[in-house]
Short mmCIF file of C-alpha atoms and ligand atoms in Angstrom, two decimals:
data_model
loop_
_atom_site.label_atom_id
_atom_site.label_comp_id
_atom_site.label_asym_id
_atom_site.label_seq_id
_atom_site.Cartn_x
_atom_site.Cartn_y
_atom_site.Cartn_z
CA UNK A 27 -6.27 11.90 -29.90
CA UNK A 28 -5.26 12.27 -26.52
CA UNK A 29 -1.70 12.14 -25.52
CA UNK A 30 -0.41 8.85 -23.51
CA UNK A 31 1.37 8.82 -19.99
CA UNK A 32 4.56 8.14 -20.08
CA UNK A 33 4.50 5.37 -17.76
CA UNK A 34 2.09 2.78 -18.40
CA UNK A 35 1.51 4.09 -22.39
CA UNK A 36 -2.10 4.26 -21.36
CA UNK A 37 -4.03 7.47 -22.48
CA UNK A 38 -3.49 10.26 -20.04
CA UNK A 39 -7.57 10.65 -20.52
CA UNK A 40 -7.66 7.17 -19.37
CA UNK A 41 -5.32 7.79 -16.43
CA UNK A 42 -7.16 10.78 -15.62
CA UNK A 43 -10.18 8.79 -15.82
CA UNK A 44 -8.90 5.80 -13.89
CA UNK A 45 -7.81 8.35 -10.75
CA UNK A 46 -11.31 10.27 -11.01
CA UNK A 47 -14.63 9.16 -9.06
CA UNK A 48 -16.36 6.37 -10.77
CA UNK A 49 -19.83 6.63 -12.05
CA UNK A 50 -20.40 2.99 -11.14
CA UNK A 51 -18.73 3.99 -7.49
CA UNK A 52 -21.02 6.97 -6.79
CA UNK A 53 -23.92 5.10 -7.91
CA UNK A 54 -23.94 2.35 -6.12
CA UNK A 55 -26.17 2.23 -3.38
CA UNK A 56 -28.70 3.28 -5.83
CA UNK A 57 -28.61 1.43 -9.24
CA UNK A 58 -26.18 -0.05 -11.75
CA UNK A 59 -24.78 2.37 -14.20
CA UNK A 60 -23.81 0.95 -18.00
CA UNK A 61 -23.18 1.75 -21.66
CA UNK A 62 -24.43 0.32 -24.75
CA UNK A 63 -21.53 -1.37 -26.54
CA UNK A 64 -20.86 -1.29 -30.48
CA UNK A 65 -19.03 -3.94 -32.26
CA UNK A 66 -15.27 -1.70 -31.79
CA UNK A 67 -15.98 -2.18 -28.07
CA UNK A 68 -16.74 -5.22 -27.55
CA UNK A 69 -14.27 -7.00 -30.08
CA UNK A 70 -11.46 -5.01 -27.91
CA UNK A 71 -10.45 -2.76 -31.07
CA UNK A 72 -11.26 0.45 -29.53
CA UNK A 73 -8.93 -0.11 -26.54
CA UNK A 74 -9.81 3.74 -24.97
CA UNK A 75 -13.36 2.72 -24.91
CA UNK A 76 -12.87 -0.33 -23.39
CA UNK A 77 -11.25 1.21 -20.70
CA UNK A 78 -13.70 3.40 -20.16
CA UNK A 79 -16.26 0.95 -19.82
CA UNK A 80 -14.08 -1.17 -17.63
CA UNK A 81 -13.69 1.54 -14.97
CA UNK A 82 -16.76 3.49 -15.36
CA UNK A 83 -19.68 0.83 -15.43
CA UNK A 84 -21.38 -2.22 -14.03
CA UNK A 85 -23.89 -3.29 -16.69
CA UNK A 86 -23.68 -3.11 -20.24
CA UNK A 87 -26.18 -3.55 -23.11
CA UNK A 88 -26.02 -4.27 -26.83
CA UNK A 89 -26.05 -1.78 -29.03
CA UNK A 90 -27.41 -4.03 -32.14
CA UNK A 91 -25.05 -7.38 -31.69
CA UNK A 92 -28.13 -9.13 -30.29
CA UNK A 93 -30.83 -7.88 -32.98
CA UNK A 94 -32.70 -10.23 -35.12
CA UNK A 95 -30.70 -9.50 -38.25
CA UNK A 96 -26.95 -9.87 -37.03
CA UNK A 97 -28.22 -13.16 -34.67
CA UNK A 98 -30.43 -15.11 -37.39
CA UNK A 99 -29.87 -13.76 -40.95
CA UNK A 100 -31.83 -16.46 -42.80
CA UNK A 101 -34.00 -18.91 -41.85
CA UNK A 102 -31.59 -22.01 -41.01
CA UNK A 103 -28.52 -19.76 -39.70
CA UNK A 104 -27.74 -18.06 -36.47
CA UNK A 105 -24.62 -16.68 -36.02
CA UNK A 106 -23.44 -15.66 -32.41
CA UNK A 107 -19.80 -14.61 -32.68
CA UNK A 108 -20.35 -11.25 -31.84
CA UNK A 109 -23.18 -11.41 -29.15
CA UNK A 110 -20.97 -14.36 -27.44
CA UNK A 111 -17.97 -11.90 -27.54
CA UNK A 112 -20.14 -9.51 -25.70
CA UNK A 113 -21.87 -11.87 -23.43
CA UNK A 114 -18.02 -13.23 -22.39
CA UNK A 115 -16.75 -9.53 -22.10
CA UNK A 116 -19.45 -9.03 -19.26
CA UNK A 117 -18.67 -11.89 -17.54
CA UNK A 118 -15.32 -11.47 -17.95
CA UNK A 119 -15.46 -8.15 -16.58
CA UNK A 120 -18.03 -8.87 -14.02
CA UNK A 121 -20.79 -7.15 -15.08
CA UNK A 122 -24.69 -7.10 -15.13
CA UNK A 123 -25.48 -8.32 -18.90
CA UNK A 124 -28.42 -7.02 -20.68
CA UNK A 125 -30.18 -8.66 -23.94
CA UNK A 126 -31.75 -6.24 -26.36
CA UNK A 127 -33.92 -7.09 -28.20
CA UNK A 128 -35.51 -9.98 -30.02
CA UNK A 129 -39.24 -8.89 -31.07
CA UNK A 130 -38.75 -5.77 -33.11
CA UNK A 131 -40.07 -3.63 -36.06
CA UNK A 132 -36.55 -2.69 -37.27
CA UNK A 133 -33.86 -4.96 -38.04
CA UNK A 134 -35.52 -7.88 -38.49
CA UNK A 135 -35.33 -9.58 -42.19
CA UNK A 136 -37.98 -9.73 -44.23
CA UNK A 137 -37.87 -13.80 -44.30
CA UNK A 138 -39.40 -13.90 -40.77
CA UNK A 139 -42.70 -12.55 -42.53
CA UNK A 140 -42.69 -13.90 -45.42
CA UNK A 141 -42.82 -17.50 -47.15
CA UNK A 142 -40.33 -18.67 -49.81
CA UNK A 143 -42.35 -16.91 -52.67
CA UNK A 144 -41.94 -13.69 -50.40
CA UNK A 145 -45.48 -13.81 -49.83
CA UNK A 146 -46.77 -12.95 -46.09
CA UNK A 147 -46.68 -15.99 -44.02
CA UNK A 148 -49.97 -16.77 -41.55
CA UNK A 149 -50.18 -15.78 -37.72
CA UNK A 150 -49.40 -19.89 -36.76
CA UNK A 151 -46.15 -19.66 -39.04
CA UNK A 152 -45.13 -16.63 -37.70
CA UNK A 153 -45.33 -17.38 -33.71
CA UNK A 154 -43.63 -20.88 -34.45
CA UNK A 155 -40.78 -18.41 -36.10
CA UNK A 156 -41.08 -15.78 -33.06
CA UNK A 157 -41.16 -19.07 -30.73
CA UNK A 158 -37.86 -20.69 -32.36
CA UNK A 159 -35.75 -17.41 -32.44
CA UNK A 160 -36.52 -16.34 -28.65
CA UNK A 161 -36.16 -20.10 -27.33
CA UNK A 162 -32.78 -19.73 -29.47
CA UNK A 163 -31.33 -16.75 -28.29
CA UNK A 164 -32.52 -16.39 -24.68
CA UNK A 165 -32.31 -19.83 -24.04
CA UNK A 166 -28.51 -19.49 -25.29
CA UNK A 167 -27.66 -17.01 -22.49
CA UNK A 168 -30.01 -18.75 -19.54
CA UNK A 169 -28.47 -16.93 -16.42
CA UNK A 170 -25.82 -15.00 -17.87
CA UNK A 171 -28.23 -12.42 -19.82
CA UNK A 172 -29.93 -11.18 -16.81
CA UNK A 173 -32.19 -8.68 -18.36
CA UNK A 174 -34.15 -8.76 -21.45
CA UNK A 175 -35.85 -6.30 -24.14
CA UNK A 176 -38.14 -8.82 -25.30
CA UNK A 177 -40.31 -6.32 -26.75
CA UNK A 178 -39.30 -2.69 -28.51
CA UNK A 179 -40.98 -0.04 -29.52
CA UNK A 180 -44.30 -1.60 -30.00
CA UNK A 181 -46.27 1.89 -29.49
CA UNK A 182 -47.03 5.22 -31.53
CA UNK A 183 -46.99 8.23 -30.35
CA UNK A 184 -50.54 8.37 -29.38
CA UNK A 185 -50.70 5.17 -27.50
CA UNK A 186 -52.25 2.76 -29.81
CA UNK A 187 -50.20 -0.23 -30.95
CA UNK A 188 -47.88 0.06 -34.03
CA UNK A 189 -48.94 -1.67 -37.50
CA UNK A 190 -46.17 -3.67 -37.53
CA UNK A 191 -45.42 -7.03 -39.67
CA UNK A 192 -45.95 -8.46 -35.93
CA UNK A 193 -48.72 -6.92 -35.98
CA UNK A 194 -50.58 -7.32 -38.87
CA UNK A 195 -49.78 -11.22 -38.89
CA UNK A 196 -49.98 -12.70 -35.21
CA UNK A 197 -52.45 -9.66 -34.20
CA UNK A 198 -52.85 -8.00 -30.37
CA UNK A 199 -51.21 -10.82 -28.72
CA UNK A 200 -47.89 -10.88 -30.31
CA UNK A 201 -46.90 -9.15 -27.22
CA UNK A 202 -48.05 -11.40 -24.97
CA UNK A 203 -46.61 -14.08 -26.51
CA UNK A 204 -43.06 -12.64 -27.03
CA UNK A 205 -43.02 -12.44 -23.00
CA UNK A 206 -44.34 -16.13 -22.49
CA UNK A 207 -42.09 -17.47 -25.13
CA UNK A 208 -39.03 -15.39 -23.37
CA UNK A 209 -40.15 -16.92 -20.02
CA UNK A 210 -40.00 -20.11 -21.28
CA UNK A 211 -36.75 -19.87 -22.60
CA UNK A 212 -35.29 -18.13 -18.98
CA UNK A 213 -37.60 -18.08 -16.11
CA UNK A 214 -35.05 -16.20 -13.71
CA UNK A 215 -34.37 -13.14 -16.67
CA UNK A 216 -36.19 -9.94 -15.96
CA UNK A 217 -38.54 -9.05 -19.05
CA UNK A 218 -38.69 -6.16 -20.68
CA UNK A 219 -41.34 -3.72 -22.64
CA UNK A 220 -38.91 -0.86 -23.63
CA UNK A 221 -39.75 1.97 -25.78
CA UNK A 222 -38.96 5.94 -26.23
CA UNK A 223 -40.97 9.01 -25.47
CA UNK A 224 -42.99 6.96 -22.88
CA UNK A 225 -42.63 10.83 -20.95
CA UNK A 226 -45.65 12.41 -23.60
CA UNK A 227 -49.24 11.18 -21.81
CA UNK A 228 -50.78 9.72 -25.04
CA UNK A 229 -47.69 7.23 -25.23
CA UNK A 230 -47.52 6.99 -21.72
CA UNK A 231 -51.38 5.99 -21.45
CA UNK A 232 -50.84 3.33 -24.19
CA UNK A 233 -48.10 2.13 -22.16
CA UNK A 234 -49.59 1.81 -18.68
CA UNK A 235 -52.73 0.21 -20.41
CA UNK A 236 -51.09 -2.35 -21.97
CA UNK A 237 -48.68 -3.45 -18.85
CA UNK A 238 -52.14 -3.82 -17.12
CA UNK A 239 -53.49 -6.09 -19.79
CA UNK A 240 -50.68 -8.06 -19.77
CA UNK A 241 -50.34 -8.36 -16.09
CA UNK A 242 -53.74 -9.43 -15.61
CA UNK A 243 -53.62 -11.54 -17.99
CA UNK A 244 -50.22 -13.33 -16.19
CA UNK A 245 -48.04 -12.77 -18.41
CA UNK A 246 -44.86 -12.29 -17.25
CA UNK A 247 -43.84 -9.25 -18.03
CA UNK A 248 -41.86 -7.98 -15.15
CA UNK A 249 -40.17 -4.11 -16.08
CA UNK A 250 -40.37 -1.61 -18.42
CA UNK A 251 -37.44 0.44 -20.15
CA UNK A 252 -38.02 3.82 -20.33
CA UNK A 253 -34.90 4.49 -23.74
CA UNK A 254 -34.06 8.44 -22.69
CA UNK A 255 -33.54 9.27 -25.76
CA UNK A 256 -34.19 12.56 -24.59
CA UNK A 257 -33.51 16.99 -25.27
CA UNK A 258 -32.17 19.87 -23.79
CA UNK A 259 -35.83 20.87 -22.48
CA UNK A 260 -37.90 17.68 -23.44
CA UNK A 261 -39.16 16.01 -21.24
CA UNK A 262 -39.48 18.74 -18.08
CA UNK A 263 -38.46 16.92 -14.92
CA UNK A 264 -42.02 16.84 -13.66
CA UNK A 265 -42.58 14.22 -16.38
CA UNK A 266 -39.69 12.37 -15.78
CA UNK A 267 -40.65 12.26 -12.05
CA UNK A 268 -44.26 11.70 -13.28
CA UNK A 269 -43.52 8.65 -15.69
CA UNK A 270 -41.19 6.91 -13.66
CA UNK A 271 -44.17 7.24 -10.50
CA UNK A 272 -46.72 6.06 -13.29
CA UNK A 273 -44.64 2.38 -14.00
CA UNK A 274 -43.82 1.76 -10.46
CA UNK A 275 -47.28 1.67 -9.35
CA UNK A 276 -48.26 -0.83 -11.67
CA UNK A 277 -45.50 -3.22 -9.64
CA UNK A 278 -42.84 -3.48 -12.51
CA UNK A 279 -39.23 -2.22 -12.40
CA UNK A 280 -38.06 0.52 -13.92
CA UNK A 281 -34.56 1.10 -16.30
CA UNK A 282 -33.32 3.68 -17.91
CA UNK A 283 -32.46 1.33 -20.82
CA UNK A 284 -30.85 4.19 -23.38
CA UNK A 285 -30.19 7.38 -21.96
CA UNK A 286 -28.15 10.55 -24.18
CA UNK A 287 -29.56 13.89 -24.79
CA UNK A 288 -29.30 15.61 -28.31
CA UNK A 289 -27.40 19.09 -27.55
CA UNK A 290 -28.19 19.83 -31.71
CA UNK A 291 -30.49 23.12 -31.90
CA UNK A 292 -31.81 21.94 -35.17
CA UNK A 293 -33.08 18.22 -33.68
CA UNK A 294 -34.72 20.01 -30.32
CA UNK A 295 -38.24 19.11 -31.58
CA UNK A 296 -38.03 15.73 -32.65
CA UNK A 297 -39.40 13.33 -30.06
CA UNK A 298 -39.00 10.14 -32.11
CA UNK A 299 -36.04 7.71 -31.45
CA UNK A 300 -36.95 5.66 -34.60
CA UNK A 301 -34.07 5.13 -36.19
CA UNK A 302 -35.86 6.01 -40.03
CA UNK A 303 -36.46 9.32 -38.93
CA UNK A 304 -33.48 9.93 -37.83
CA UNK A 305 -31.41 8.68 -40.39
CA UNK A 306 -32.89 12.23 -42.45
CA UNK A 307 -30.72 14.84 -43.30
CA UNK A 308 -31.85 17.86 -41.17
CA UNK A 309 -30.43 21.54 -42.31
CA UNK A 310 -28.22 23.18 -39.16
CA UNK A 311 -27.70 19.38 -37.52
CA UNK A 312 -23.62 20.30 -38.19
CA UNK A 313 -23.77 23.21 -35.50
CA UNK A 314 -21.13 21.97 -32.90
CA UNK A 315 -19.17 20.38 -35.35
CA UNK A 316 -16.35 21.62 -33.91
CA UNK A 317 -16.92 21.32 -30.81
CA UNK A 318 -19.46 21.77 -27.94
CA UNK A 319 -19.59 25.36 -26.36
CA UNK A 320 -18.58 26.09 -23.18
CA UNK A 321 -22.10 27.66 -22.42
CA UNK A 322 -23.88 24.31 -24.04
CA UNK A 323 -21.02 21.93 -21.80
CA UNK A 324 -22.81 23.93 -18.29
CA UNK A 325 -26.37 23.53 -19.79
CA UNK A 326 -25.60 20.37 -20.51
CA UNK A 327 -24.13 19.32 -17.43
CA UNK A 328 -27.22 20.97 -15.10
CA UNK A 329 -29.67 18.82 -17.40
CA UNK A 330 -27.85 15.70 -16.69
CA UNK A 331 -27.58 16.71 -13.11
CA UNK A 332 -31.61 17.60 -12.87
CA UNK A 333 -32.27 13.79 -14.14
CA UNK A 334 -30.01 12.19 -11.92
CA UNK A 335 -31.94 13.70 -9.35
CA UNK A 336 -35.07 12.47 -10.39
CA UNK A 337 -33.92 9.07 -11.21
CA UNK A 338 -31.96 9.10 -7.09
CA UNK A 339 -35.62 10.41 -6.35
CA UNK A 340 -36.62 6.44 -7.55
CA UNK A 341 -34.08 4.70 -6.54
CA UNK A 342 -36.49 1.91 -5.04
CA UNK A 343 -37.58 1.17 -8.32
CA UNK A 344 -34.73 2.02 -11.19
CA UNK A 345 -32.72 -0.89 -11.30
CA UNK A 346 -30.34 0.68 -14.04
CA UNK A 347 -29.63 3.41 -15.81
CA UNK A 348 -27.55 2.46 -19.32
CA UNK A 349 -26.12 5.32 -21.63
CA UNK A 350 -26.77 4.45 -25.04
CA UNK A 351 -22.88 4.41 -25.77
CA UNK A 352 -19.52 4.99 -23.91
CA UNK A 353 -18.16 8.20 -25.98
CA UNK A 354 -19.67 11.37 -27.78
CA UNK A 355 -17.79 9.54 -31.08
CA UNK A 356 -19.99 6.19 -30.62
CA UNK A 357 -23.24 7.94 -30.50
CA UNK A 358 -26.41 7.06 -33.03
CA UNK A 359 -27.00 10.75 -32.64
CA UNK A 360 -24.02 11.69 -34.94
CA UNK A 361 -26.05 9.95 -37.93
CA UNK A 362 -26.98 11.97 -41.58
CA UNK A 363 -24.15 14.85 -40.84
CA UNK A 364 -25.03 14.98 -37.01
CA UNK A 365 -22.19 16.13 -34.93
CA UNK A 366 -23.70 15.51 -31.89
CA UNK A 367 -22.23 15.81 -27.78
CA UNK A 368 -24.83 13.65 -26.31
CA UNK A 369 -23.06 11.57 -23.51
CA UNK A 370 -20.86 11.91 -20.26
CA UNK A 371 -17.11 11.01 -22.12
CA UNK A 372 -16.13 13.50 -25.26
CA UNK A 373 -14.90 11.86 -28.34
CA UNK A 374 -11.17 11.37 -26.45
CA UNK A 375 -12.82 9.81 -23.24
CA UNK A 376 -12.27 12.89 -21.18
CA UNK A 377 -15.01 13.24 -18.99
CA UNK A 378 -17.23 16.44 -19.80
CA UNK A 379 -18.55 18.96 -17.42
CA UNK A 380 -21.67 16.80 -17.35
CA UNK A 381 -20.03 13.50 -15.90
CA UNK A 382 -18.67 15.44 -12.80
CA UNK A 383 -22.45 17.21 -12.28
CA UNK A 384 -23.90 13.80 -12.35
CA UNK A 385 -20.93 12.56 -9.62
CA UNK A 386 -21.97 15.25 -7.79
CA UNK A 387 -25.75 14.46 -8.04
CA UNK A 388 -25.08 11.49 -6.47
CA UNK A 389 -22.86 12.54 -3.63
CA UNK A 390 -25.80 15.04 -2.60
O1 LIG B 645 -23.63 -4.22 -39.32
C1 LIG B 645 -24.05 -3.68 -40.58
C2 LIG B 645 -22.89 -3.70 -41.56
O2 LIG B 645 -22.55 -5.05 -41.85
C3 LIG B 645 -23.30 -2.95 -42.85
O3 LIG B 645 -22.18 -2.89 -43.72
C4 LIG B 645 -23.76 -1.53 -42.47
C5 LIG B 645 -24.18 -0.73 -43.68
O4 LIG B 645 -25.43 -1.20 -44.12
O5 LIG B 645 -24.89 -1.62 -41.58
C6 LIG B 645 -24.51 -2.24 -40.35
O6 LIG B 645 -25.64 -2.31 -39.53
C7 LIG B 645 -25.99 -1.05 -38.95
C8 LIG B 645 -26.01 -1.25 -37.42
O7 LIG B 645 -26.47 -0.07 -36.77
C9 LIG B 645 -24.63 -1.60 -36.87
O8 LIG B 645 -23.75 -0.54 -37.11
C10 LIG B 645 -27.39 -0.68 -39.43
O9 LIG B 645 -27.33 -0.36 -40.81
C11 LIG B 645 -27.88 0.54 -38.65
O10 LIG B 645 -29.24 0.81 -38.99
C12 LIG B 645 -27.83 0.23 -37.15
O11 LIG B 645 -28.27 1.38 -36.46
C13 LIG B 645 -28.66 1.10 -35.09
C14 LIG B 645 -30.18 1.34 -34.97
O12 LIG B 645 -30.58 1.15 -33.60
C15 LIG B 645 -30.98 0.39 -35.83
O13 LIG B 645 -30.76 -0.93 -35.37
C16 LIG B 645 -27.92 2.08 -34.19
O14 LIG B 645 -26.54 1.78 -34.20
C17 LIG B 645 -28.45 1.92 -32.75
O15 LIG B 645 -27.87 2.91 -31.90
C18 LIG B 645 -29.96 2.11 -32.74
O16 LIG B 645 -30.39 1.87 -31.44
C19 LIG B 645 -31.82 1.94 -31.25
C20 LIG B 645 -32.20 0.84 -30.26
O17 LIG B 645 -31.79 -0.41 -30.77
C21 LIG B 645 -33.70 0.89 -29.97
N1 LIG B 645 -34.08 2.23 -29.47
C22 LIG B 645 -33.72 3.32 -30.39
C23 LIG B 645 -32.22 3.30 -30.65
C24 LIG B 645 -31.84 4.46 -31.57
O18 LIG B 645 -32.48 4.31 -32.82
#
């Protein structure tokens, strides 16, 4: 825990942190620079966080207070407490609000598929359902939710589309209609397709195909979210620089909607960001348990500096790059045993070797 100033009673990290650059500072000719925000954050509980957030970022983005499940638990109840707590802390705070993410494969109860004799429900049934929530919960945050994942993770790895309950019910077009049913709801909110590993070509090809579809079919679909969810050598910076060229000359934007890097030797080759396969136990994921090496801290902090580079490199099309969490402590990646070091703030909110490489990436 780190100590507090004797002054103000606010942690000296904090101090420190207040009287440093700001990422949101060096940034910001370029793009807005967030975090994703669990519930400890955005109730106020974890004051150290908050601070963080406060004088670090511009955007932020929720990390599940917006999913189907927490939003619309059964059929005839919503319940916004904690997505309205978020949505008033970024106003409050003056910052760029994000949605994420209303059609999904995970998280979403198994009453939107199903009738009351839990029996699958038909494709008509199912877009009225899809329809209701997104008119619900967009239309809810009209011009204060300025960007939206309306659809996640619709993709496997080798670019076809995912056999999901949306899927298998609705068919092809669920996609299309998740975007036309968003637009509805908030014509001015920028429209997401955001998924992970969109860096390997077979995913990436799946991708770019089906923003053309879409597009010429007119649906408005208007950015996609590359997550960077990424590794300590995946993907090389020539695919970074190669994806992010791909998206922008099919005429959408471009966010990097989830960005931390997995420092854990034993996790290198696993690509996926689906949260079942990470939830497994893997042997050796407890390596830096107590604490990140020096040597990993510099190798850390010249990866983070080589993808700020690439992402400066696009400025004209990244709108935002989000962290997928303020501190190392808050990360998904410490799931199943996991001690992981994956973001720019340790588990104290002292900023690691890696947040002053990526000031200095942008000062270049
Ligand atoms: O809120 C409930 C709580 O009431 C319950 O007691 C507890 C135990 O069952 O579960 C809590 O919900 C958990 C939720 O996080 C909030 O903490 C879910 O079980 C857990 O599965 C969920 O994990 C999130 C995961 O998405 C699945 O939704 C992670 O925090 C979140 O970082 C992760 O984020 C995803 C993005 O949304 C999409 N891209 C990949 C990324 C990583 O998987």
């Amino acid at each position: 825990m780190s100590m507090s100033s004797a002054s103000t009673g606010v942690p000296t990290a904090l101090t420190n942190v207040h009287a440093q650059a700001t990422l949101k500072d060096a940034f910001k000719n370029d793009f807005l620079i967030g975090a994703a925000l669990n519930e400890a954050e955005i109730t106020g509980q974890n004051i150290n966080a908050v601070a963080l957030v406060k004088a670090q970022f511009n955007t932020i983005s929720p990390e599940n207070v917006l999913k189907w499940e927490p939003v619309h638990p059964e059929p005839d109840r919503y319940d916004f407490a904690a997505a309205d707590r978020y949505v008033e802390f970024g106003q409050k705070n003056g910052m760029f609000v994000v949605g994420h993410t209303v059609v999904w494969h995970n998280q979403t109860p198994e009453w939107v598929f199903q009738d009351g004799n839990g029996k699958d429900i038909d494709r008509d049934t199912l877009l009225r359902r899809m329809r209701d929530h997104i008119h619900t919960v967009i239309g809810r945050y009209k011009g204060r939710i300025k960007d939206w994942d309306v659809v996640n993770e619709a993709l496997n790895e080798d670019g076809t589309l995912r056999q999901s309950r949306w899927m298998k019910i609705i068919g092809e077009d669920y996609i299309a209609k998740a975007f036309e049913f968003a637009h509805e709801a908030d014509p001015e909110a920028e429209l997401y397709y955001n998924d992970f590993a969109l860096e390997e070509e077979p995913k990436r090809k799946g991708a770019v195909e089906l923003i053309k579809k879409l597009k010429a079919r007119g649906v408005p679909i208007t950015a996609v979210g590359l997550q960077g969810h990424l590794k300590m050598d995946w993907p090389t910076l020539e695919q970074e620089d190669a994806t992010i060229a791909d998206f922008a000359r099919l005429g959408v934007k471009v966010a990097i909607t989830e960005l931390d890097i997995d420092v854990v030797p034993a996790t290198q080759e696993n690509k996926t960001a689906d949260i079942n396969v990470n939830a497994q136990l893997v042997a050796g994921a407890d390596t830096y348990s107590k604490g990140l090496p020096d040597d990993v801290q510099q190798a850390l902090a010249k990866r983070y500096a080589g993808l700020f580079e690439v992402y400066l490199k696009h400025r004209d099309v990244i709108g935002r790059v989000t962290f997928w969490g303020v501190t190392d402590g808050d990360s998904w990646l410490n799931t199943q045993g996991r001690v992981n070091h994956p973001l720019l703030f340790d588990r104290d909110g002292q900023p690691k070797p890696a947040f002053t490489a990526v000031i200095r990436a942008a000062a270049k």
